[in-house]
PDB file of C-alpha atoms in Angstrom:
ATOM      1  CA  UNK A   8       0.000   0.000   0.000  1.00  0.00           C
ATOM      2  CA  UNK A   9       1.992   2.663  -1.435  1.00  0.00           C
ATOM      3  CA  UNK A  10      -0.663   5.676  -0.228  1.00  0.00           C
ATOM      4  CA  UNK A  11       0.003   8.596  -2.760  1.00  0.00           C
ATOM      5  CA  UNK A  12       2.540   9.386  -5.154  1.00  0.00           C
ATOM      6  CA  UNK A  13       4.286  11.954  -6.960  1.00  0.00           C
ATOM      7  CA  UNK A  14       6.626  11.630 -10.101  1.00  0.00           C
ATOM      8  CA  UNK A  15       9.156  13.471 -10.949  1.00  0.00           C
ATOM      9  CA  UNK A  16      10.286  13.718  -7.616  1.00  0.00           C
ATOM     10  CA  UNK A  17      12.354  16.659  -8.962  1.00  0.00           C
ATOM     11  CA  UNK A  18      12.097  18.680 -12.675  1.00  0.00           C
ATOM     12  CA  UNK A  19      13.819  21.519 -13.960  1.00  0.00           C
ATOM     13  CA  UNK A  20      12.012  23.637 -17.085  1.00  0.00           C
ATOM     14  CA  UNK A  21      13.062  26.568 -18.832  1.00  0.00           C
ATOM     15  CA  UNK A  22      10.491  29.353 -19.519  1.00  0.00           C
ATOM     16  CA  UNK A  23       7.748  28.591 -22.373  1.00  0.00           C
ATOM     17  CA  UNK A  24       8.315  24.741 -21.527  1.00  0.00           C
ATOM     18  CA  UNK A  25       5.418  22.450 -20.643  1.00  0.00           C
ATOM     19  CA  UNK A  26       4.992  19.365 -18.331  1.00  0.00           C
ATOM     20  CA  UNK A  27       2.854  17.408 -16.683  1.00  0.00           C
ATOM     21  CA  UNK A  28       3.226  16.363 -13.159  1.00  0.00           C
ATOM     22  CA  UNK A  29       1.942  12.562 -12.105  1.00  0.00           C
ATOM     23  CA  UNK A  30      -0.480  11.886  -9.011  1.00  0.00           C
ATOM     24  CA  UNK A  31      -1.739   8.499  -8.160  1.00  0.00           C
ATOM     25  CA  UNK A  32      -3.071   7.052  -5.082  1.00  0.00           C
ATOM     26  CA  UNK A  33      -4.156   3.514  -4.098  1.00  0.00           C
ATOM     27  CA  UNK A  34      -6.874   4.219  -1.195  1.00  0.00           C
ATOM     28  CA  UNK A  35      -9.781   4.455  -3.294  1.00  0.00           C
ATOM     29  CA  UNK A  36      -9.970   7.706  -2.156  1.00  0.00           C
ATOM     30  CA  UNK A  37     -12.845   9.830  -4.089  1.00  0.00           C
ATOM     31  CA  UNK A  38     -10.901  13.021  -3.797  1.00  0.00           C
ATOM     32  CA  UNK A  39      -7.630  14.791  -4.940  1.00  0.00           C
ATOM     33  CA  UNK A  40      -6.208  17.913  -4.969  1.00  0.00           C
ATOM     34  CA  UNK A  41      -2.895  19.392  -6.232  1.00  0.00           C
ATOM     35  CA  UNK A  42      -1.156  22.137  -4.008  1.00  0.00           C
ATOM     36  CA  UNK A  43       1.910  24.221  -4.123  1.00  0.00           C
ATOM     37  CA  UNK A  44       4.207  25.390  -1.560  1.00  0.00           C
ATOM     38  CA  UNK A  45       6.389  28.092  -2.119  1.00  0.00           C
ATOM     39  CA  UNK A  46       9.363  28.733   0.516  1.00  0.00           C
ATOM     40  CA  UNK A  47       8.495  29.818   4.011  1.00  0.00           C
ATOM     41  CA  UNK A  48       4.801  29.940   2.799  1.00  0.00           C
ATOM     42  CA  UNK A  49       1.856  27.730   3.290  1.00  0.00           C
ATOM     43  CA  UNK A  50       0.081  25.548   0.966  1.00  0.00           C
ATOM     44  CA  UNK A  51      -2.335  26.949  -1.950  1.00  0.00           C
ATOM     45  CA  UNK A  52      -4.621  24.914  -3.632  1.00  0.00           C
ATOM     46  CA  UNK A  53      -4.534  24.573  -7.416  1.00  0.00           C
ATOM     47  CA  UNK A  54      -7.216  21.969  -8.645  1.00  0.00           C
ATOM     48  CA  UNK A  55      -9.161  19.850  -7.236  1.00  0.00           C
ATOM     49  CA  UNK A  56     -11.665  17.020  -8.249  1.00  0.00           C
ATOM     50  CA  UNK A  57     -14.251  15.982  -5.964  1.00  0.00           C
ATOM     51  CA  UNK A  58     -14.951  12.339  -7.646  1.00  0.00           C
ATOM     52  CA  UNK A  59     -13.786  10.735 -10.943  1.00  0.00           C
ATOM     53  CA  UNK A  60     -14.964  12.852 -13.537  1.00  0.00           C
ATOM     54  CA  UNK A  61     -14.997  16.257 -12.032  1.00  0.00           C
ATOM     55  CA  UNK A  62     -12.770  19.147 -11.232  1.00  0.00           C
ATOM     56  CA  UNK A  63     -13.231  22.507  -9.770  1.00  0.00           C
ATOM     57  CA  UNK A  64     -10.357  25.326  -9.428  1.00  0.00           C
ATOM     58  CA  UNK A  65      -8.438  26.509  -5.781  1.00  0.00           C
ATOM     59  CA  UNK A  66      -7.015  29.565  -4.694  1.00  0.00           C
ATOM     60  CA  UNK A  67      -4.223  29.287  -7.653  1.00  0.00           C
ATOM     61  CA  UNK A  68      -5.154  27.798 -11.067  1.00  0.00           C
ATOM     62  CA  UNK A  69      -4.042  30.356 -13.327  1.00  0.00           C
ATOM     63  CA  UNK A  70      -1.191  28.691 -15.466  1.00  0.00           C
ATOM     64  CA  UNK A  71      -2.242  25.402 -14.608  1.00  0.00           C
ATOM     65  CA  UNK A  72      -4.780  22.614 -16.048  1.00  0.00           C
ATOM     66  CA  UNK A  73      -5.508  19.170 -14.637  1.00  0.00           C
ATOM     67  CA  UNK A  74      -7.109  15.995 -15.498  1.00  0.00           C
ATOM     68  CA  UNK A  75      -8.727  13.314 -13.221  1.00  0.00           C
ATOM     69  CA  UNK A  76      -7.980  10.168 -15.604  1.00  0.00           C
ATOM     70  CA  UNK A  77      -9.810   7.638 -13.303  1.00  0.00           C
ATOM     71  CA  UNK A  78     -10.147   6.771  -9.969  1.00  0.00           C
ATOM     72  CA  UNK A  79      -6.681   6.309  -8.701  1.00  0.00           C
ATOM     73  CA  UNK A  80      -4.638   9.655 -11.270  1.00  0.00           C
ATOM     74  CA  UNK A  81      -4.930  12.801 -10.866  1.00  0.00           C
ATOM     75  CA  UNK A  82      -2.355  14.660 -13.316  1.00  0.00           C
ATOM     76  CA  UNK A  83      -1.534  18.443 -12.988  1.00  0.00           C
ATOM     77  CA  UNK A  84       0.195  20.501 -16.474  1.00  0.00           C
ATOM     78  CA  UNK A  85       1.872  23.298 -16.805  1.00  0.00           C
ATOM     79  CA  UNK A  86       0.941  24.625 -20.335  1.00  0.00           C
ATOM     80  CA  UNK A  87       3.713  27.242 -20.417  1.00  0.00           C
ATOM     81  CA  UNK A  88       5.978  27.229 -17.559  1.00  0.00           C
ATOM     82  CA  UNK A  89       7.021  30.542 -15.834  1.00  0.00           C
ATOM     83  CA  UNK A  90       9.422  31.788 -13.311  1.00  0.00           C
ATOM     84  CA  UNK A  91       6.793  31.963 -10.952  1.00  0.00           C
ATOM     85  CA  UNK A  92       5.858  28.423 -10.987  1.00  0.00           C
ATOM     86  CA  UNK A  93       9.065  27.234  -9.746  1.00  0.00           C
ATOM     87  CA  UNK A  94       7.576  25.585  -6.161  1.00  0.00           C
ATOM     88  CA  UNK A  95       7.175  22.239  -4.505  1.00  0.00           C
ATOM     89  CA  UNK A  96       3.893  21.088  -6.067  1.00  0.00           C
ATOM     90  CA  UNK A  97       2.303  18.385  -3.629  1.00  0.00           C
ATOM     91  CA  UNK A  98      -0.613  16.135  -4.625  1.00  0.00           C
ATOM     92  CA  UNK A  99      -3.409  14.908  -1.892  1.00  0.00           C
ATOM     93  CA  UNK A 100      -6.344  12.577  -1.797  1.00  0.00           C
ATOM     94  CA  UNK A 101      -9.267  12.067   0.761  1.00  0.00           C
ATOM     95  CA  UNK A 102     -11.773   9.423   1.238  1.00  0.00           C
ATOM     96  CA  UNK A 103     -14.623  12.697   0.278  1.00  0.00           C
ATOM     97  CA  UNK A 104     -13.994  16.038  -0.552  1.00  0.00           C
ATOM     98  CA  UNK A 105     -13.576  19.085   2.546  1.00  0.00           C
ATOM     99  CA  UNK A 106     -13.478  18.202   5.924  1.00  0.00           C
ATOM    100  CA  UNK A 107     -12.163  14.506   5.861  1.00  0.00           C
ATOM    101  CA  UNK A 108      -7.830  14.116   6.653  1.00  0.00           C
ATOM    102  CA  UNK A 109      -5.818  14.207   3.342  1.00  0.00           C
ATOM    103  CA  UNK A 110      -2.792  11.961   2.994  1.00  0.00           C
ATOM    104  CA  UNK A 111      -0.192  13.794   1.155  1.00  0.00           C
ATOM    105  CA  UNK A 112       2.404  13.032  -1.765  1.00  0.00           C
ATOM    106  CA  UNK A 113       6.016  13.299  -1.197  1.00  0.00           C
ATOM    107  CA  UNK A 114       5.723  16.428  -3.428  1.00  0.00           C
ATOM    108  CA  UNK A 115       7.643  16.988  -6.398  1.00  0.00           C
ATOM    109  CA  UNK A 116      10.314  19.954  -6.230  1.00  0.00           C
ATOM    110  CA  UNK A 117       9.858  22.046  -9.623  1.00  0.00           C
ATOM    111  CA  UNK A 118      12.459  24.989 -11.005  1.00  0.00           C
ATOM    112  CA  UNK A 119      11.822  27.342 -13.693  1.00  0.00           C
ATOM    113  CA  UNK A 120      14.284  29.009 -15.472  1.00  0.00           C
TER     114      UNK A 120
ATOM    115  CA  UNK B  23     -13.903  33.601   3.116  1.00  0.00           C
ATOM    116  CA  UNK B  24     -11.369  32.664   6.081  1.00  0.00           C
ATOM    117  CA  UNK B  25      -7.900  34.307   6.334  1.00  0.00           C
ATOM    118  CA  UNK B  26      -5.563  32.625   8.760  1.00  0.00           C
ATOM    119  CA  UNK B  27      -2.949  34.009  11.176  1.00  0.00           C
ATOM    120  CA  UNK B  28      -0.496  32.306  12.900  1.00  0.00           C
ATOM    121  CA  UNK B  29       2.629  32.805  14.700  1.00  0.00           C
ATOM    122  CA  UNK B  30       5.818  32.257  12.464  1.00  0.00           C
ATOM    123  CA  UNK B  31       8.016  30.424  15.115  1.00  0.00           C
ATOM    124  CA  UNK B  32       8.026  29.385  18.502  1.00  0.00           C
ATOM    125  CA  UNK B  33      10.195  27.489  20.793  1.00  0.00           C
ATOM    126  CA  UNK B  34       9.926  25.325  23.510  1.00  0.00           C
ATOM    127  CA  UNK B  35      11.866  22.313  25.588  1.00  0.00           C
ATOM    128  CA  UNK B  36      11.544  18.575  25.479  1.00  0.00           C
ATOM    129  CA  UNK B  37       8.728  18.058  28.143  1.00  0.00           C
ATOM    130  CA  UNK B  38       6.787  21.231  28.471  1.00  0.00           C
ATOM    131  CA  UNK B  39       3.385  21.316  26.652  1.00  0.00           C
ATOM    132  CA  UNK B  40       2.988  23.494  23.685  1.00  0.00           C
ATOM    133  CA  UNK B  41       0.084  25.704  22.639  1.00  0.00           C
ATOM    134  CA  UNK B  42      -0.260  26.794  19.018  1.00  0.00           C
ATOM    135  CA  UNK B  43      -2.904  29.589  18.170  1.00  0.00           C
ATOM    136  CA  UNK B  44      -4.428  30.326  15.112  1.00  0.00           C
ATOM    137  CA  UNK B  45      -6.725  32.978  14.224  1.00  0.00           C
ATOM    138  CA  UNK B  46      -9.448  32.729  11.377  1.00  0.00           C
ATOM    139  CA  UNK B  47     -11.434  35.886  12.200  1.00  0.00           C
ATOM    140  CA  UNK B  48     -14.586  35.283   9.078  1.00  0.00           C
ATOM    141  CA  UNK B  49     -15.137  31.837   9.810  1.00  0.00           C
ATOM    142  CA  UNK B  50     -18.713  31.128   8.803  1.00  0.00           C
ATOM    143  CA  UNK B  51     -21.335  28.715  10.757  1.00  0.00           C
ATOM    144  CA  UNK B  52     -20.570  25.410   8.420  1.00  0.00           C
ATOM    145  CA  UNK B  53     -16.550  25.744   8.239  1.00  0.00           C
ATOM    146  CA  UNK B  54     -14.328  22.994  10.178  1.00  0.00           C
ATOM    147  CA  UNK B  55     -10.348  23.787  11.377  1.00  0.00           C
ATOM    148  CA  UNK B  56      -8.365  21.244  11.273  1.00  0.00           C
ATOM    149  CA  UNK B  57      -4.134  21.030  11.655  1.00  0.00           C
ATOM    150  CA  UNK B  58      -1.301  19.259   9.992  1.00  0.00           C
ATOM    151  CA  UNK B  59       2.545  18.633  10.649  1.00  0.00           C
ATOM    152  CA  UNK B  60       5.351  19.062   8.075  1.00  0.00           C
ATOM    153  CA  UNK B  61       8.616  17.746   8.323  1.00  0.00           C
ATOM    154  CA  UNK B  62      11.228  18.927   5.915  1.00  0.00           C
ATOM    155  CA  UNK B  63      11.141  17.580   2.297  1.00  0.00           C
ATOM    156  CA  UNK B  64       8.082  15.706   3.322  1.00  0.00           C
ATOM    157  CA  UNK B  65       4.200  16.276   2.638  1.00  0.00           C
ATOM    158  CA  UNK B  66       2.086  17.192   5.623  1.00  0.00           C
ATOM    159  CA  UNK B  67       0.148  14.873   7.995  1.00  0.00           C
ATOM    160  CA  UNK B  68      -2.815  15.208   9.526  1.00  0.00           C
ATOM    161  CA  UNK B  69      -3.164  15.476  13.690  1.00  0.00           C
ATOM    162  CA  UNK B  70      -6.651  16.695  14.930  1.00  0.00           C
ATOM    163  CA  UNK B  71      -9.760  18.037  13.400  1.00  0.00           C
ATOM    164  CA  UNK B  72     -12.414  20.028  15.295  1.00  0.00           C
ATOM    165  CA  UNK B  73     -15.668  22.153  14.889  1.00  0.00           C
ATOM    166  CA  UNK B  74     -15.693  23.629  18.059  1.00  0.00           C
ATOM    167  CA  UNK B  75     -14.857  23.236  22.396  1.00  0.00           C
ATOM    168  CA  UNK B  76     -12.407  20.274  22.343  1.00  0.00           C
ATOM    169  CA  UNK B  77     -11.168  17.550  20.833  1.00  0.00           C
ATOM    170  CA  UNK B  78      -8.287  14.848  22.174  1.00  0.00           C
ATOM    171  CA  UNK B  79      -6.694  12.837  20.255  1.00  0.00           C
ATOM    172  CA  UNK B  80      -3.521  10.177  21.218  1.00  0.00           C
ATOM    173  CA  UNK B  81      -1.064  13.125  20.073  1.00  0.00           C
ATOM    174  CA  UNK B  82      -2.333  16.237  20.503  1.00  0.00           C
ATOM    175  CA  UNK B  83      -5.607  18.419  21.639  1.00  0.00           C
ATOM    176  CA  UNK B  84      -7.404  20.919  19.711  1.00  0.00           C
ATOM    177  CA  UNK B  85      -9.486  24.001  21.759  1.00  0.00           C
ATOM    178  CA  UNK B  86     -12.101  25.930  20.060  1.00  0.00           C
ATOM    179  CA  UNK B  87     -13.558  28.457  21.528  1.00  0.00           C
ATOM    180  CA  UNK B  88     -17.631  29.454  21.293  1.00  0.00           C
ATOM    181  CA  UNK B  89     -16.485  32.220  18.684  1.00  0.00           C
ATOM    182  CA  UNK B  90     -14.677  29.765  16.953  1.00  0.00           C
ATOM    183  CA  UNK B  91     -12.478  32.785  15.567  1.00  0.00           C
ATOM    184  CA  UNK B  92      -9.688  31.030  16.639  1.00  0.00           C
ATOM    185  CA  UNK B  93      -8.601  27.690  17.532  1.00  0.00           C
ATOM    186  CA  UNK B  94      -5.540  26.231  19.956  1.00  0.00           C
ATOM    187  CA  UNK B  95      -3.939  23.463  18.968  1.00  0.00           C
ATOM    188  CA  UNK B  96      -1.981  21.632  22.459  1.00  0.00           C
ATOM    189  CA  UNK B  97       1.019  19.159  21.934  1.00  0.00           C
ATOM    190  CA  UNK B  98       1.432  17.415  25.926  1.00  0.00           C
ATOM    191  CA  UNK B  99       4.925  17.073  26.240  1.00  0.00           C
ATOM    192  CA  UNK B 100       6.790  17.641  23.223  1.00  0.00           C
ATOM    193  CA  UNK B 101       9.650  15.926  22.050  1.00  0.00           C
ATOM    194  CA  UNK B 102      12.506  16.430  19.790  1.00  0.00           C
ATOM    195  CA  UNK B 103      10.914  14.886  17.248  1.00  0.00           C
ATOM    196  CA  UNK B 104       7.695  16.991  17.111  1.00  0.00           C
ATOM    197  CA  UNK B 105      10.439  20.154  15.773  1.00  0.00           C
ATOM    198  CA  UNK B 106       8.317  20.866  12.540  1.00  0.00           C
ATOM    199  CA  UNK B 107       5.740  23.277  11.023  1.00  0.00           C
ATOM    200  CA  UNK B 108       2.360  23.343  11.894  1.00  0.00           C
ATOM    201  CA  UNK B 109      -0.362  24.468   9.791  1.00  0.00           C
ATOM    202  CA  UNK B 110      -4.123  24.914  10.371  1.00  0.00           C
ATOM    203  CA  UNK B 111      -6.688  24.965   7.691  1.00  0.00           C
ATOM    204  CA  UNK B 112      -9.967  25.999   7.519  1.00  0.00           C
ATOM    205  CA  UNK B 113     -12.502  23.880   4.858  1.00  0.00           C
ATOM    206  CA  UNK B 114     -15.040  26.079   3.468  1.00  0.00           C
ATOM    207  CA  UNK B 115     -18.299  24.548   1.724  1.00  0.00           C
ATOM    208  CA  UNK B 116     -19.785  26.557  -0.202  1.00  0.00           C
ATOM    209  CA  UNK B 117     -23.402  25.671  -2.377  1.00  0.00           C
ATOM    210  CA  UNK B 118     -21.121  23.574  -5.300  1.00  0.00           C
ATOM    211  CA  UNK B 119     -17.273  24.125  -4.157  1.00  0.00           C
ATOM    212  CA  UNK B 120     -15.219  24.020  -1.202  1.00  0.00           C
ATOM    213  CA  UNK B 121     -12.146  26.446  -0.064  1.00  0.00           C
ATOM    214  CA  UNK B 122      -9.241  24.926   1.762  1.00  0.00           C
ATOM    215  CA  UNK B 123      -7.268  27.547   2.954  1.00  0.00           C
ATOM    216  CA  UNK B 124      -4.486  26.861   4.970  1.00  0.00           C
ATOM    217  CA  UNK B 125      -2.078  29.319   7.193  1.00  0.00           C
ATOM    218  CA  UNK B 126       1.698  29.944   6.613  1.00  0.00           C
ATOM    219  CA  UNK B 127       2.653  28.090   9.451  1.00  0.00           C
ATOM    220  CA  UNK B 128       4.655  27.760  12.602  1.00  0.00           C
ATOM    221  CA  UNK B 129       7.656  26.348  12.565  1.00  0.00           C
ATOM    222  CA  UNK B 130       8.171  24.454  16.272  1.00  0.00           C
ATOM    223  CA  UNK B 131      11.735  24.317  17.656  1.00  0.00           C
ATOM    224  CA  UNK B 132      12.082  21.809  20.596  1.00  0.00           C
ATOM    225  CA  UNK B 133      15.057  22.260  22.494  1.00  0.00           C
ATOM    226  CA  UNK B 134      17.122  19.408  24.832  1.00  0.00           C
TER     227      UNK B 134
END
């Protein structure tokens, strides 16, 4: 039981590059969510998707699209990277969506350039 | 929509009990607080949830009081190992969408 996980663990892009960053989990959870955590700075949600099927925007989504592919993925891409999306970009599932305890990736440490 | 405060650092000893505040001044009627731990390089981790007065867990206690426009989270005689950031976040449901918004932090030291 591998709980959630991240890949890359660690990318570097140069400006106008895309990606996509990896999220699966093996809980059965309903719900994930992609974060990012900038230095001495909480977390701010991107994305997330409720169930399989759906997903609604965070505090942060500009510069970002995601895609819930089934149950288990949850992928996060960066279109067009920028400066300001270099951060440690953590993905999180919970059994429902709001006030239930997420169980977080290892994150995956991303550098613009 | 909930903004939340915390202290940046604090620091304490091995043994004495530790009491981190955080402040979430528009917290409406249906919203729930609940805190997480970070350790470096790793993802957080869930310790307590709460809605309001108190809740105990095996780790750690969370106060709320009848305001709820802030909320105490209590670690009973820290260790070395509990040195980490501490966040609180407050889930907001709205009619189709929830907010999670969680505060900067505060980053424990816990001295020998």
């Amino acid at each position: 039981n591998a709980g959630v996980t991240q890949t890359p663990k660690f990318q570097v892009l140069k400006t106008g590059q895309s990606m996509t960053l990896q999220c699966a989990q093996d809980m059965n959870h309903n719900s994930m969510y992609w974060y990012r955590q900038d230095p001495g700075m909480g977390l701010r949600l991107i994305y997330y998707s409720a169930s399989e099927g759906t997903t609604d925007k965070g505090e942060v989504p500009n510069g970002y699209n995601v895609s819930r592919l089934n149950k288990r993925e949850f992928s996060l891409r960066l279109e067009s990277a920028a400066p300001s999306q270099t951060s440690v970009y953590f993905c999180a599932s919970s059994i429902q969506t709001g006030i239930y305890e997420q169980y977080f990736g290892p994150g995956t440490r991303l550098t613009v350039t | 929509l909930a903004k939340t405060t915390q202290p940046i650092s604090m620091d304490s000893y091995e043994g004495q009990e530790v009491n981190i505040t955080c402040s979430h001044n528009n917290i409406a009627t249906n919203d729930y607080i609940t805190w997480y731990q970070q350790f470096p390089s790793q993802g957080p981790r869930f310790i307590i949830q709460g809605y309001k007065t108190k809740v105990t867990n095996e780790v750690a206690s969370l106060f709320i009081p009848a305001d709820r426009k802030s909320s105490t989270l209590s670690l009973p005689r820290v260790s070395l190992s509990d040195t980490a950031v501490y966040y609180c976040l407050v889930v907001s449901r709205g009619d189709s969408s929830y907010k999670l918004i969680f505060g900067s932090g505060t980053r424990l030291l816990v001295r020998p």
